Every structure is written in structure tokens, then in C-alpha cells.
mmCIF file of C-alpha atoms in Angstrom:
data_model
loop_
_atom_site.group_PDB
_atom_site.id
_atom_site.type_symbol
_atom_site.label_atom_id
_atom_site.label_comp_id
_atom_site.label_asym_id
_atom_site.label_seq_id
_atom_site.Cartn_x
_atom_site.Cartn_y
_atom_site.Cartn_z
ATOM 1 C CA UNK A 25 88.940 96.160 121.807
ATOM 2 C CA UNK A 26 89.339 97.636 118.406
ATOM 3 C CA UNK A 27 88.380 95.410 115.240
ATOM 4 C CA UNK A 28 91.151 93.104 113.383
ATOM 5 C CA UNK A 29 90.224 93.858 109.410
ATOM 6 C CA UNK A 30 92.142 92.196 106.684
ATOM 7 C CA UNK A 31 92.205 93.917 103.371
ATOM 8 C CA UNK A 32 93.483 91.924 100.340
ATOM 9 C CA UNK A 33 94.121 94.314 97.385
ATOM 10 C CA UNK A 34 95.638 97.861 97.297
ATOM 11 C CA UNK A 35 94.650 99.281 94.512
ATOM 12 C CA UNK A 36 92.836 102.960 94.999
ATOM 13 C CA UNK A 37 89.786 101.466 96.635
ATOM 14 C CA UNK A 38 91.485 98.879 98.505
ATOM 15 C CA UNK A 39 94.243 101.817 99.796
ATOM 16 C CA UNK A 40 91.791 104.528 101.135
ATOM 17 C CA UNK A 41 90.007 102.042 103.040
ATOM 18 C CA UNK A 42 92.819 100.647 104.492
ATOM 19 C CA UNK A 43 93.975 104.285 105.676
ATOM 20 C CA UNK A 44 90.337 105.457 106.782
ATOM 21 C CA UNK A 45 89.958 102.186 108.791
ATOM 22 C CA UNK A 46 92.782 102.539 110.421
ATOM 23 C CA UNK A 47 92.565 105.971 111.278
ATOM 24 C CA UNK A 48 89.070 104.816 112.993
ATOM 25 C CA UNK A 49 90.783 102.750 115.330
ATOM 26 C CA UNK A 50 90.700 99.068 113.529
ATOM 27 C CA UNK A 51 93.525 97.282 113.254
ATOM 28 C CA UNK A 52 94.851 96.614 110.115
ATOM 29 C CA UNK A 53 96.597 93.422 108.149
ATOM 30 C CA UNK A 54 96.857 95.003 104.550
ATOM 31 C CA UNK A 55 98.199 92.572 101.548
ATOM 32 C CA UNK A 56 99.099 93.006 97.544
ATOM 33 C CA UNK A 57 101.493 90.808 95.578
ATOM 34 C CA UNK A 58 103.090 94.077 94.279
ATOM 35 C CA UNK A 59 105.606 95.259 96.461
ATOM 36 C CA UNK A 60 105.404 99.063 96.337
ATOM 37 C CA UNK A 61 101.975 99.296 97.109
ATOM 38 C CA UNK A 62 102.762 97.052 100.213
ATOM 39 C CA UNK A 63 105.402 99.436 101.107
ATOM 40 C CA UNK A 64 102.957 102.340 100.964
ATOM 41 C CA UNK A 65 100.160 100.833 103.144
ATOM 42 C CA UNK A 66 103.221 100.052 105.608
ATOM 43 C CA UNK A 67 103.112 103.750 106.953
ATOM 44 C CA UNK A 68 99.918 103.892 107.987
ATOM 45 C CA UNK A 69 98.400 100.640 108.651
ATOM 46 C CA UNK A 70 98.935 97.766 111.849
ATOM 47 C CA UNK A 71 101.085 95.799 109.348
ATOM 48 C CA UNK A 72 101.547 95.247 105.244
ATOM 49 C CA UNK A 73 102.533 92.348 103.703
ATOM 50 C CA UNK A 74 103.081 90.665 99.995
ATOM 51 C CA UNK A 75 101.130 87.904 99.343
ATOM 52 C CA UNK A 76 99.682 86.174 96.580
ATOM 53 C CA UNK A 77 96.340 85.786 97.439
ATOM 54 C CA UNK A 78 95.386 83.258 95.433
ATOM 55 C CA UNK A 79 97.878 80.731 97.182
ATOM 56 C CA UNK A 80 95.878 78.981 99.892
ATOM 57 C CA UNK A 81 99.077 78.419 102.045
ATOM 58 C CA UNK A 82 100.046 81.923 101.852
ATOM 59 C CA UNK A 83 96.876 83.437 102.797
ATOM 60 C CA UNK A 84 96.164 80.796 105.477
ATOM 61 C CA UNK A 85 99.876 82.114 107.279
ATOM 62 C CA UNK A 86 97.291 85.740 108.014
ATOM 63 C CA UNK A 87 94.453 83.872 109.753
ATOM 64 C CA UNK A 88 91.519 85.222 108.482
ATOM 65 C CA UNK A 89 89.525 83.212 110.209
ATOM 66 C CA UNK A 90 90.652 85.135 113.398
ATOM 67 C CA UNK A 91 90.079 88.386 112.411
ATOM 68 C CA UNK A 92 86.338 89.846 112.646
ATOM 69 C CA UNK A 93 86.326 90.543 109.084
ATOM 70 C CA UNK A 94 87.891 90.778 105.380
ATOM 71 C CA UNK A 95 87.781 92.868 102.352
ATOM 72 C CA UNK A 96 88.914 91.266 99.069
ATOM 73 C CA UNK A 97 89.506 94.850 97.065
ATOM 74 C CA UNK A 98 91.558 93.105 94.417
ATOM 75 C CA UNK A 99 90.018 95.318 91.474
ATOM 76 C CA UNK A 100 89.923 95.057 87.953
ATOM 77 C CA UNK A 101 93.369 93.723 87.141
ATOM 78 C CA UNK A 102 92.216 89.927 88.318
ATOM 79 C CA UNK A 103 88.475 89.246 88.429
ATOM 80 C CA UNK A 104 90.048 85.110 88.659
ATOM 81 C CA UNK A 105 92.270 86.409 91.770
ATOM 82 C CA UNK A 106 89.289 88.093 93.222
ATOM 83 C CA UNK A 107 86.823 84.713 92.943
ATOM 84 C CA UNK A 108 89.831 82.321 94.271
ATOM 85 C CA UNK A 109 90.412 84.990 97.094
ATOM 86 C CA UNK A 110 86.793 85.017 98.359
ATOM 87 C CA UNK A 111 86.573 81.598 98.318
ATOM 88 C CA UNK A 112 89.282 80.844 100.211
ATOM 89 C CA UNK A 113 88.827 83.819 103.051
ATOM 90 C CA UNK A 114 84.932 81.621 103.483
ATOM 91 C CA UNK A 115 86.793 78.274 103.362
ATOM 92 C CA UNK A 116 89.393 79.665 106.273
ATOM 93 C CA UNK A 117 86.301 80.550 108.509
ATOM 94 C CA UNK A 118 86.449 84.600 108.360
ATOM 95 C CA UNK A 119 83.136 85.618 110.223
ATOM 96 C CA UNK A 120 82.474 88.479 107.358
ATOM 97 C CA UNK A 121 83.659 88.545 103.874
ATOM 98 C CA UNK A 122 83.118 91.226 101.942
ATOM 99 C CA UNK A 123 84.319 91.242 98.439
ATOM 100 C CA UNK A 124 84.110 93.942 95.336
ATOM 101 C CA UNK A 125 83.021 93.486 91.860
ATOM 102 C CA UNK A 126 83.508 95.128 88.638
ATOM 103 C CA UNK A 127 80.144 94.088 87.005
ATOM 104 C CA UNK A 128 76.999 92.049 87.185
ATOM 105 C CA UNK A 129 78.269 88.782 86.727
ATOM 106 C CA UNK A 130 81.657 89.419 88.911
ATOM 107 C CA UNK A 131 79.038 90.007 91.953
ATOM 108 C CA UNK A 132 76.862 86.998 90.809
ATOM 109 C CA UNK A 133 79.644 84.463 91.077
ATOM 110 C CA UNK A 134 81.328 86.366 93.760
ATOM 111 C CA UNK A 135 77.909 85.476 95.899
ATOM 112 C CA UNK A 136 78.174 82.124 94.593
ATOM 113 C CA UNK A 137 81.323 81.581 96.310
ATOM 114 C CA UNK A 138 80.050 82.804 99.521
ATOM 115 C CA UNK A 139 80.533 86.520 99.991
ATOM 116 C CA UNK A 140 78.755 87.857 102.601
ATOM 117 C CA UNK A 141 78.342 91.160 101.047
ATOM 118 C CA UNK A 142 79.488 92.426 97.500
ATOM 119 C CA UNK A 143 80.090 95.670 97.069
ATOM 120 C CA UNK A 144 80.809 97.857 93.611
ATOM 121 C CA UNK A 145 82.324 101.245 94.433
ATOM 122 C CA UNK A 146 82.062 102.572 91.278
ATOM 123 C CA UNK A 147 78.789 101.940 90.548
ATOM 124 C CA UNK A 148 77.798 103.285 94.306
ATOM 125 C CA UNK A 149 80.118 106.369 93.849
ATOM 126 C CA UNK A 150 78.025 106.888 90.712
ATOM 127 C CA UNK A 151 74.796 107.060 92.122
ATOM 128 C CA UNK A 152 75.506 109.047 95.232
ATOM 129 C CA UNK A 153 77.150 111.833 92.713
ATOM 130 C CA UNK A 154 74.810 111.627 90.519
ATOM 131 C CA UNK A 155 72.199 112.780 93.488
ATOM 132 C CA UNK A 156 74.523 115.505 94.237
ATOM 133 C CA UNK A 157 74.741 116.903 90.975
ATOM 134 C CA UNK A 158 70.958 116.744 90.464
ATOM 135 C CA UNK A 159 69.685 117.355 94.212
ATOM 136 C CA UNK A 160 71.897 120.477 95.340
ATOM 137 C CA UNK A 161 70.544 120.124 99.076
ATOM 138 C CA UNK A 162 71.370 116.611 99.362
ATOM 139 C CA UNK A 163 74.902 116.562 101.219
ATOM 140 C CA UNK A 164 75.736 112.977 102.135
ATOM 141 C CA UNK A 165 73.940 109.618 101.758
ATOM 142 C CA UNK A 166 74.778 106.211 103.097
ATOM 143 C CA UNK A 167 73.107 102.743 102.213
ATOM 144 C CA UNK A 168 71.085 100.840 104.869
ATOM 145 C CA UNK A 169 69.730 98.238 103.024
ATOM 146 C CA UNK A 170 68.486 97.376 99.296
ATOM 147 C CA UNK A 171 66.062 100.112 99.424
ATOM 148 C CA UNK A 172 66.901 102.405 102.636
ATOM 149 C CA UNK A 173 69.265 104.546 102.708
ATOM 150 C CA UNK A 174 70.331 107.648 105.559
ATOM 151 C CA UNK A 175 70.364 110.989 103.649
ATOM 152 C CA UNK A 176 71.708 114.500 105.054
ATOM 153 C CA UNK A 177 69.768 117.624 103.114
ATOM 154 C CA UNK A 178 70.178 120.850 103.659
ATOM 155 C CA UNK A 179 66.481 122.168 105.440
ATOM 156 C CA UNK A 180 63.973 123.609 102.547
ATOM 157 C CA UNK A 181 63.282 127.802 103.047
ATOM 158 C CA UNK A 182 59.470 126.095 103.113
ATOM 159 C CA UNK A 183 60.371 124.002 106.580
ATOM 160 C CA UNK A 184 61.633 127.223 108.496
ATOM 161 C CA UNK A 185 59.879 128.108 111.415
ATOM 162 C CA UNK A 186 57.231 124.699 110.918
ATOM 163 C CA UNK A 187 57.664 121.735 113.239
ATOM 164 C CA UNK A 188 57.959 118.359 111.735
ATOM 165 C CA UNK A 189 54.597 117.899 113.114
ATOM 166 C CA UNK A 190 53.178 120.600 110.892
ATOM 167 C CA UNK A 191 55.623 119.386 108.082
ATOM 168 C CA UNK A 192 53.932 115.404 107.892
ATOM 169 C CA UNK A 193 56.763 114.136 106.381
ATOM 170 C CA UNK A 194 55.851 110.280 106.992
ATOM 171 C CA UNK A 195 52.811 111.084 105.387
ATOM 172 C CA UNK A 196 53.439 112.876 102.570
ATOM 173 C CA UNK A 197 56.725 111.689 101.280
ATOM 174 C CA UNK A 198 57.753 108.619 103.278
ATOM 175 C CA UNK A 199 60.818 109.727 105.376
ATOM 176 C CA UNK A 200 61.743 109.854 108.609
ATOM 177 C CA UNK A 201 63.766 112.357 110.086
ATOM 178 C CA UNK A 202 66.428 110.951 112.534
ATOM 179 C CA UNK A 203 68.518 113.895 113.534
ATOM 180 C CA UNK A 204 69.048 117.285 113.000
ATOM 181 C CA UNK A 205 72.375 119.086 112.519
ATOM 182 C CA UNK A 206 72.813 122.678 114.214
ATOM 183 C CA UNK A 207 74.698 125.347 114.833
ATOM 184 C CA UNK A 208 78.884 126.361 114.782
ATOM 185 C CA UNK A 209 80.706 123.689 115.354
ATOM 186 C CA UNK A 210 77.938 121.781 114.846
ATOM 187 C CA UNK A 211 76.126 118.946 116.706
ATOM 188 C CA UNK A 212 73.483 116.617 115.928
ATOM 189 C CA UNK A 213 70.412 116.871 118.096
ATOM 190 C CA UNK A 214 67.571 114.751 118.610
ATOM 191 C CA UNK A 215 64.554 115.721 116.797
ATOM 192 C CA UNK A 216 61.566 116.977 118.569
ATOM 193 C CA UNK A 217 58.374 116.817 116.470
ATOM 194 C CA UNK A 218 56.821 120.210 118.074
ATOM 195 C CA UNK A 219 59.789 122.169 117.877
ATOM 196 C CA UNK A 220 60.281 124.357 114.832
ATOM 197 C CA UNK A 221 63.007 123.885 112.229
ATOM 198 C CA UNK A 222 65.734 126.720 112.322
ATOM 199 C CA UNK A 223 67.479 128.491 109.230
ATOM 200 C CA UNK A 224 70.964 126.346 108.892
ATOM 201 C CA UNK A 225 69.675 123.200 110.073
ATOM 202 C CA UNK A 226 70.835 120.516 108.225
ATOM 203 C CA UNK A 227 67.923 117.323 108.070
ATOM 204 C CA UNK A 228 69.011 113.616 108.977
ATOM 205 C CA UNK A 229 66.123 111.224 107.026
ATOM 206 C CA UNK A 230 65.685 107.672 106.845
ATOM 207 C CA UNK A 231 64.356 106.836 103.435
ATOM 208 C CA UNK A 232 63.620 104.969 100.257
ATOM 209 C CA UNK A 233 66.084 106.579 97.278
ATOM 210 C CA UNK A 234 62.940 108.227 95.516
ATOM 211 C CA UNK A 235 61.456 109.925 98.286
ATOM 212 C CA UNK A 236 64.451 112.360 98.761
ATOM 213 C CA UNK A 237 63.793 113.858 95.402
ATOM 214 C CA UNK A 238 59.904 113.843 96.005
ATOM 215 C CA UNK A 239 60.651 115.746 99.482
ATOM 216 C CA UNK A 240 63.073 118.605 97.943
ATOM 217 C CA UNK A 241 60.347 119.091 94.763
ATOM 218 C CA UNK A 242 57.563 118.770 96.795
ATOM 219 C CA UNK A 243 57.628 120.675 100.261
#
């Protein structure tokens, strides 16, 4: 059974994750009190509607608390609207609330209210791209936790032909590699630590944020 999302707020953050969750397979209740941004989300999501979210009765009529999660997205036109919505999607019993900030104190109070997770996408956008531009080998990167995160590189000309045995890459830089991405089209393979590393491999490590520079400086 595919997952029931709500997503209050359509701006540019709130209307790409609409689309890519949908395209995933979740179904999709997408709201905004401005009317040609609902109209927009209509082609492409389970349903769009106009709603004031800061009107308890209003956002009580979509039943958060039956779908298996929320997003309040509203950005930085009503930091107010955002607050009031959180609160209300946590009143209403939704099992996960996630909500976005603008700034520091946004995601303090935001918390305060009850957010299950706040999220800033700027501010994450900012420090993945900022590891691109610096780190050339480093090709994706997703958060696990406050200091984990899952980190696709590019393999090193040093790590061609070694196996990760030889390469002691616990040891010596504190990652772990996960999976390794091969060949055309490509697949991800399970790691075998004898094995050695091919030219074109692509590296899939489990890591602190610092190590990744430490490993492409230092192998």
C-alpha cells in the first residue's frame, strides 16, 4: 500500500516534492491558499486543494491524522502560518510532522510546537554544493543522522587494483564502504573486502561529514 503524504505549501520546495513523491508512488493531498499554484500541483499529484492552513476547521476537513505523514513547506512568505500549521497537523494526531524553517529561531520554535523533524533546504542545499564544488569526486550525499551521512565518490586512481582490505579505510579515515557502483548501465554491488577496486567504480561510504574530505586528500 503506497504512503498517504500531505504537503501544506507550494512554493518551489513545497512543489518539487510534491511531484517527486508522487512520482515514487505516494499518494498525494497537496494544499496552498493561492489558487494557481493549487491548479498546478493538480496535474500531477492524487489531489490539490486551497486551503488556509492556518484555519483549524479547514485543515481538520484533510485528516491529517490519517495520513502516515505531513510536510508543512509553507516558506518564507508566513513564518506565523508555518508555526500555527505545525501545531495544528500535531494537535490533529499526524504520526510524522515534518516542517521547514527559514532560520535558527524558525526551527527552534517550530520544535517547540512539536515537529518531529525540521528541515532547512536551503541551508542543506548549501552544504551539499558546497562539497561538490570543493570535493570534485564527491557525487551525491544524503543525511543519516546529525553527524552521518551516505556519500557517493568517484574511486581514487590510488584505490585501483587494492582491495578494501589493503585500503583500511575504517582505520585510517573512519568510513565505511556500503556499496559499490559498476559498470554500463550500472548496478550497485555488494562490497567484498578481498576483491580489488576496478577503474569506474563509483564508492558508496557511510561517514562522518569530515572524513570524506580526509579520505579524497589522504589515500
Amino acid at each position: 500500500m503506497s504512503q498517504q503524504i500531505l504537503i501544506i505549501g507550494l512554493g518551489q520546495f513545497g512543489m518539487s516534492l510534491a511531484k517527486t513523491l508522487f512520482e515514487k508512488g505516494a499518494e498525494v493531498l497537496a494544499g496552498d491558499k493561492r489558487i494557481n499554484l493549487v491548479e498546478e500541483a493538480a496535474a500531477f499529484v492524487t489531489e490539490a486543494v486551497l486551503i488556509d492552513a492556518t484555519d483549524e476547521a479547514e485543515l481538520a476537513r484533510l485528516e491529517p491524522g490519517k495520513r502516515d505523514s505531513a510536510v508543512c513547506a509553507i516558506g518564507d512568505d508566513s513564518k506565523e502560518a508555518s508555526i500555527i500549521c505545525t501545531a495544528l497537523l500535531r494537535q490533529m494526531g499526524t504520526p510524522v510532522v515534518i516542517a521547514r524553517a527559514n532560520d535558527t529561531m524558525h526551527q527552534r520554535i517550530l520544535q517547540l510546537v512539536g515537529a518531529h523533524q525540521v528541515i532547512n533546504p536551503e541551508q542543506e542545499f548549501g552544504k551539499r554544493f558546497a562539497n561538490r564544488l570543493l570535493y570534485r569526486d564527491v557525487i551525491a550525499e544524503t543525511n543519516l543522522g546529525e553527524d552521518l551521512q551516505l556519500t557517493e565518490i568517484h574511486i581514487q586512481q590510488a584505490m585501483i587494483g587494492k582491495s578494501l582490505i589493503d585500503l583500511e579505510l575504517p582505520k585510517r579515515f573512519g568510513v565505511m564502504v556500503v556499496g559499490i557502483r559498476r559498470g554500463t548501465p550500472s548496478r550497485i554491488l555488494q562490497p567484498s573486502p578481498s576483491a580489488p577496486l576496478q577503474a569506474g567504480d563509483n564508492l558508496i561510504i557511510v561517514s562522518s561529514e569530515t572524513a570524506i574530505p580526509k579520505l579524497i586528500k589522504g589515500v
